[in-house]
Amino acid sequence: MEIAPAQVFGALGPDLSHGKATWVRTERRGAKSPSSGSGEREVQVSATAEVSAPPDRARVCVLVGSRKEAAVQAKSSVIRRLDYIVQSVRGHGVQEDNITVTKDFRRIESGYQMEAEVSVIFSDFGKMEDLCNLLAEKLDNSVIVSSPQFFHTPEVVENIRRQACLQAVANSRRKAFEVCRLLGQSLGRPLIVREEETKESEGGASEPLTPDNTRPLTMQQQINNASVTVYSKVFVTFELKSKDNCKRNN
């Protein structure tokens, strides 16, 4: 009577320090793999990684307005300050495609009102801070400089996601290598790589505000709050090299 080849299975219990389990399966040649059917000697691991990055862009809006009895006076008052604002922005190295100017002119009961808004996108936060300080110093309180709005460009977000996945895969290989060394096995090529879970979060812990909650956040706090963190979890199956292959490689 033909006897089927014996199968040997080994399993490591959960890694309590990380809350994850590592499974190792070894089989004699000719035995069917219970999961893949490939007959491969395998080690299966899961691993995670987190990658964080601060925002790479900030938007600042500068609003200037005037109300006058005569239309020409309202226009000239705004245009004069608007020209100064735009020239100051250009002087800080901002390209034209990152400067947007909108104007609104209307008649009101007591005369005419004109408002203009300059929206500026910065990639250099130091220059942004210098410009905001300059406008606050040189212009009166009729000019309003908004707080910066920090954000990520799509290319940066995609890079964070990619780096998190790649780091998780690298962690899985290190983990599998340690398991194989513990069991006296040799790690081979990856057979299956699957990203099982991804999470994205924004924000960070900021310093407590004053009791009356009136103190504005510092620029660094705002940057921390706009930072993005991507979490990635992967499942990877690696081949276990046979002793014959190891001898031939040596």
Coordinates of C-alpha atoms in Angstrom, one line a residue:
M1 CA 0.0 0.0 0.0
E2 CA 1.3 3.4 -1.0
I3 CA 2.0 5.7 2.0
A4 CA 1.4 9.5 1.5
P5 CA 4.5 11.7 2.4
A6 CA 4.4 12.9 6.0
Q7 CA 3.8 16.6 6.6
V8 CA 5.5 18.7 9.3
F9 CA 4.0 22.0 10.5
G10 CA 5.5 24.4 12.9
A11 CA 4.0 27.6 14.4
L12 CA 5.4 30.3 16.6
G13 CA 3.0 31.8 19.1
P14 CA 2.1 35.5 19.1
D15 CA 4.8 38.2 19.5
L16 CA 3.3 39.8 22.6
S17 CA 5.5 42.9 22.3
H18 CA 3.9 43.8 19.0
G19 CA 0.6 42.0 19.2
K20 CA 1.2 40.1 16.0
A21 CA 1.7 36.4 15.2
T22 CA 4.3 34.8 12.9
W23 CA 3.6 31.5 11.3
V24 CA 6.1 29.1 9.8
R25 CA 5.1 26.1 7.7
T26 CA 7.6 23.5 6.5
E27 CA 6.7 20.5 4.4
R28 CA 8.4 17.5 3.0
R29 CA 8.7 17.5 -0.8
G30 CA 5.7 15.9 -2.5
A31 CA 3.3 17.1 0.2
K32 CA 0.5 19.5 -0.7
S33 CA 0.6 22.9 0.8
P34 CA -2.7 23.4 2.8
S35 CA -3.0 27.0 1.7
S36 CA -1.3 27.6 -1.7
G37 CA -1.1 24.1 -3.1
S38 CA 2.4 24.9 -4.4
G39 CA 4.3 22.4 -2.2
E40 CA 6.7 25.2 -1.2
R41 CA 8.4 25.4 2.2
E42 CA 7.2 28.9 3.4
V43 CA 7.4 31.4 6.2
Q44 CA 4.5 33.8 6.5
V45 CA 4.8 37.1 8.4
S46 CA 2.9 40.3 8.9
A47 CA 4.5 43.6 9.6
T48 CA 3.6 47.3 10.0
A49 CA 5.2 50.7 9.4
E50 CA 4.3 54.3 9.9
V51 CA 5.6 57.3 8.0
S52 CA 5.0 60.9 8.8
A53 CA 5.7 64.1 6.9
P54 CA 5.0 67.8 7.6
P55 CA 3.1 69.9 5.0
D56 CA 5.1 71.1 2.1
R57 CA 2.9 74.1 1.1
A58 CA 1.1 77.0 2.9
R59 CA -1.5 79.4 1.7
V60 CA -1.7 83.0 3.0
C61 CA -4.5 85.4 2.1
V62 CA -4.1 89.2 2.3
L63 CA -7.3 91.3 2.2
V64 CA -7.3 95.1 1.7
G65 CA -10.4 97.2 1.4
S66 CA -11.6 100.9 1.3
R67 CA -14.9 102.8 1.6
K68 CA -15.1 106.3 0.1
E69 CA -17.7 108.7 -1.1
A70 CA -16.1 108.9 -4.5
A71 CA -15.4 105.8 -6.6
V72 CA -12.0 107.0 -7.8
Q73 CA -10.9 107.5 -4.2
A74 CA -12.0 104.0 -3.2
K75 CA -10.2 102.4 -6.1
S76 CA -6.9 104.4 -5.8
S77 CA -6.7 103.7 -2.1
V78 CA -6.9 99.9 -2.6
I79 CA -4.8 99.8 -5.8
R80 CA -1.9 101.6 -4.1
R81 CA -1.7 99.1 -1.3
L82 CA -2.4 96.2 -3.6
D83 CA 0.5 97.1 -5.8
Y84 CA 2.8 97.2 -2.7
I85 CA 1.5 93.8 -1.5
V86 CA 2.1 92.1 -4.9
Q87 CA 5.5 93.6 -5.3
S88 CA 6.5 92.5 -1.8
V89 CA 5.3 88.9 -2.6
R90 CA 7.3 88.8 -5.8
G91 CA 10.3 90.2 -3.9
H92 CA 10.2 87.1 -1.7
G93 CA 10.7 84.8 -4.6
V94 CA 7.1 83.6 -5.2
Q95 CA 6.4 82.6 -8.8
E96 CA 3.5 84.2 -10.6
D97 CA 1.5 81.0 -10.8
N98 CA 1.4 80.9 -7.0
I99 CA -0.1 84.4 -6.8
T100 CA -3.9 85.0 -7.3
V101 CA -5.5 88.4 -7.1
T102 CA -9.2 89.0 -7.0
K103 CA -11.0 92.4 -6.9
D104 CA -14.5 93.4 -5.9
F105 CA -16.0 96.9 -6.5
R106 CA -19.5 97.8 -5.5
R107 CA -21.7 100.8 -4.7
I108 CA -23.0 101.1 -1.1
E109 CA -25.5 103.6 0.5
S110 CA -22.8 106.0 1.7
G111 CA -20.6 105.8 -1.4
Y112 CA -18.3 103.1 -2.9
Q113 CA -16.5 100.1 -1.6
M114 CA -13.6 98.2 -3.1
E115 CA -11.9 95.1 -1.8
A116 CA -9.0 93.1 -3.1
E117 CA -7.6 89.7 -2.0
V118 CA -4.1 88.4 -2.7
S119 CA -3.8 84.6 -2.2
V120 CA -0.2 83.3 -2.1
I121 CA 1.1 79.8 -2.0
F122 CA 4.5 79.3 -0.3
S123 CA 6.9 76.4 -0.4
D124 CA 9.4 78.3 1.8
F125 CA 7.9 78.8 5.2
G126 CA 10.7 81.1 6.3
K127 CA 10.0 83.5 3.4
M128 CA 6.3 83.3 4.2
E129 CA 6.9 84.3 7.8
D130 CA 9.2 87.2 6.7
L131 CA 6.5 88.5 4.3
C132 CA 3.7 88.4 6.9
N133 CA 5.8 90.3 9.4
L134 CA 6.7 92.9 6.8
L135 CA 3.1 93.5 5.8
A136 CA 2.0 93.7 9.4
E137 CA 4.7 96.3 10.0
K138 CA 4.4 98.5 6.9
L139 CA 0.6 98.5 6.4
D140 CA -2.2 99.7 8.6
N141 CA -5.0 97.7 10.2
S142 CA -7.1 98.1 7.1
V143 CA -5.0 95.2 5.6
I144 CA -5.8 91.8 7.1
V145 CA -3.2 89.0 6.8
S146 CA -4.7 85.6 7.4
S147 CA -3.1 82.8 9.4
P148 CA -1.3 80.3 7.1
Q149 CA -3.2 77.3 5.9
F150 CA -0.7 74.4 5.7
F151 CA -1.3 71.5 3.3
H152 CA 0.4 68.7 1.3
T153 CA 0.6 68.5 -2.5
P154 CA -0.8 65.2 -4.0
E155 CA 2.7 64.1 -5.0
V156 CA 3.9 64.3 -1.4
V157 CA 0.9 62.4 0.0
E158 CA 1.4 59.6 -2.6
N159 CA 5.1 59.4 -1.7
I160 CA 4.2 59.0 2.0
R161 CA 1.8 56.2 1.2
R162 CA 4.5 54.5 -0.9
Q163 CA 7.2 54.8 1.7
A164 CA 4.9 53.4 4.4
C165 CA 4.2 50.3 2.3
L166 CA 7.9 49.8 1.4
Q167 CA 9.0 50.2 5.0
A168 CA 6.4 47.6 6.1
V169 CA 7.7 45.2 3.5
A170 CA 11.3 45.8 4.6
N171 CA 10.2 45.1 8.2
S172 CA 8.5 41.9 7.2
R173 CA 11.8 40.6 5.6
R174 CA 13.8 41.4 8.7
K175 CA 11.2 39.7 10.8
A176 CA 11.2 36.6 8.6
F177 CA 15.0 36.5 8.6
E178 CA 15.1 36.4 12.4
V179 CA 12.5 33.6 12.5
C180 CA 14.4 31.6 10.0
R181 CA 17.7 32.1 12.0
L182 CA 15.9 30.9 15.1
L183 CA 14.7 27.8 13.4
G184 CA 17.9 27.0 11.6
Q185 CA 16.4 27.7 8.2
S186 CA 17.5 29.9 5.2
L187 CA 15.2 32.7 3.9
G188 CA 14.4 32.7 0.2
R189 CA 12.6 34.9 -2.2
P190 CA 9.2 36.5 -1.5
L191 CA 6.2 34.5 -2.9
I192 CA 3.2 36.7 -1.9
V193 CA 3.2 40.4 -0.9
R194 CA -0.2 41.8 0.2
E195 CA -1.0 45.1 1.7
E196 CA -3.8 44.3 4.2
E197 CA -4.5 47.7 5.8
T198 CA -3.7 51.4 5.4
K199 CA -4.7 54.3 7.6
E200 CA -4.1 58.0 7.3
S201 CA -4.3 60.6 10.1
E202 CA -3.6 64.3 10.3
G203 CA -2.6 66.4 13.3
G204 CA -0.4 66.2 16.3
A205 CA -0.4 67.1 19.9
S206 CA -0.2 70.8 20.5
E207 CA 0.8 72.7 23.6
P208 CA -2.0 73.6 26.0
L209 CA -3.6 77.0 25.3
T210 CA -3.9 79.7 28.0
P211 CA -6.9 79.4 30.3
D212 CA -9.0 81.8 28.2
N213 CA -8.0 79.9 25.0
T214 CA -7.0 83.2 23.3
R215 CA -3.4 82.5 22.6
P216 CA -2.9 81.6 18.9
L217 CA -0.9 78.5 17.9
T218 CA 2.7 79.0 17.0
M219 CA 3.8 78.3 13.4
Q220 CA 5.5 75.0 14.5
Q221 CA 2.3 73.9 16.2
Q222 CA 0.3 74.6 13.1
I223 CA 2.8 72.6 11.0
N224 CA 2.5 69.7 13.5
N225 CA -1.2 69.8 13.4
A226 CA -1.2 69.6 9.5
S227 CA 1.3 66.8 9.4
V228 CA 0.2 63.5 7.8
T229 CA 0.9 60.0 9.1
V230 CA 0.3 56.9 7.0
Y231 CA 0.1 53.4 8.6
S232 CA 0.6 50.3 6.5
K233 CA 0.2 46.7 7.4
V234 CA 1.4 44.0 5.0
F235 CA 1.3 40.2 4.8
V236 CA 4.2 38.5 3.1
T237 CA 5.0 34.9 2.3
F238 CA 8.7 34.0 1.8
E239 CA 10.1 30.8 0.4
L240 CA 12.3 28.7 2.7
K241 CA 15.4 27.5 0.9
S242 CA 16.0 23.8 1.0
K243 CA 19.3 22.5 2.3
D244 CA 20.2 21.2 -1.2
N245 CA 19.8 24.7 -2.6
C246 CA 21.9 26.2 0.2
K247 CA 24.7 23.7 -0.4
R248 CA 24.7 24.5 -4.1
N249 CA 24.8 28.2 -3.4
N250 CA 27.7 27.7 -1.1

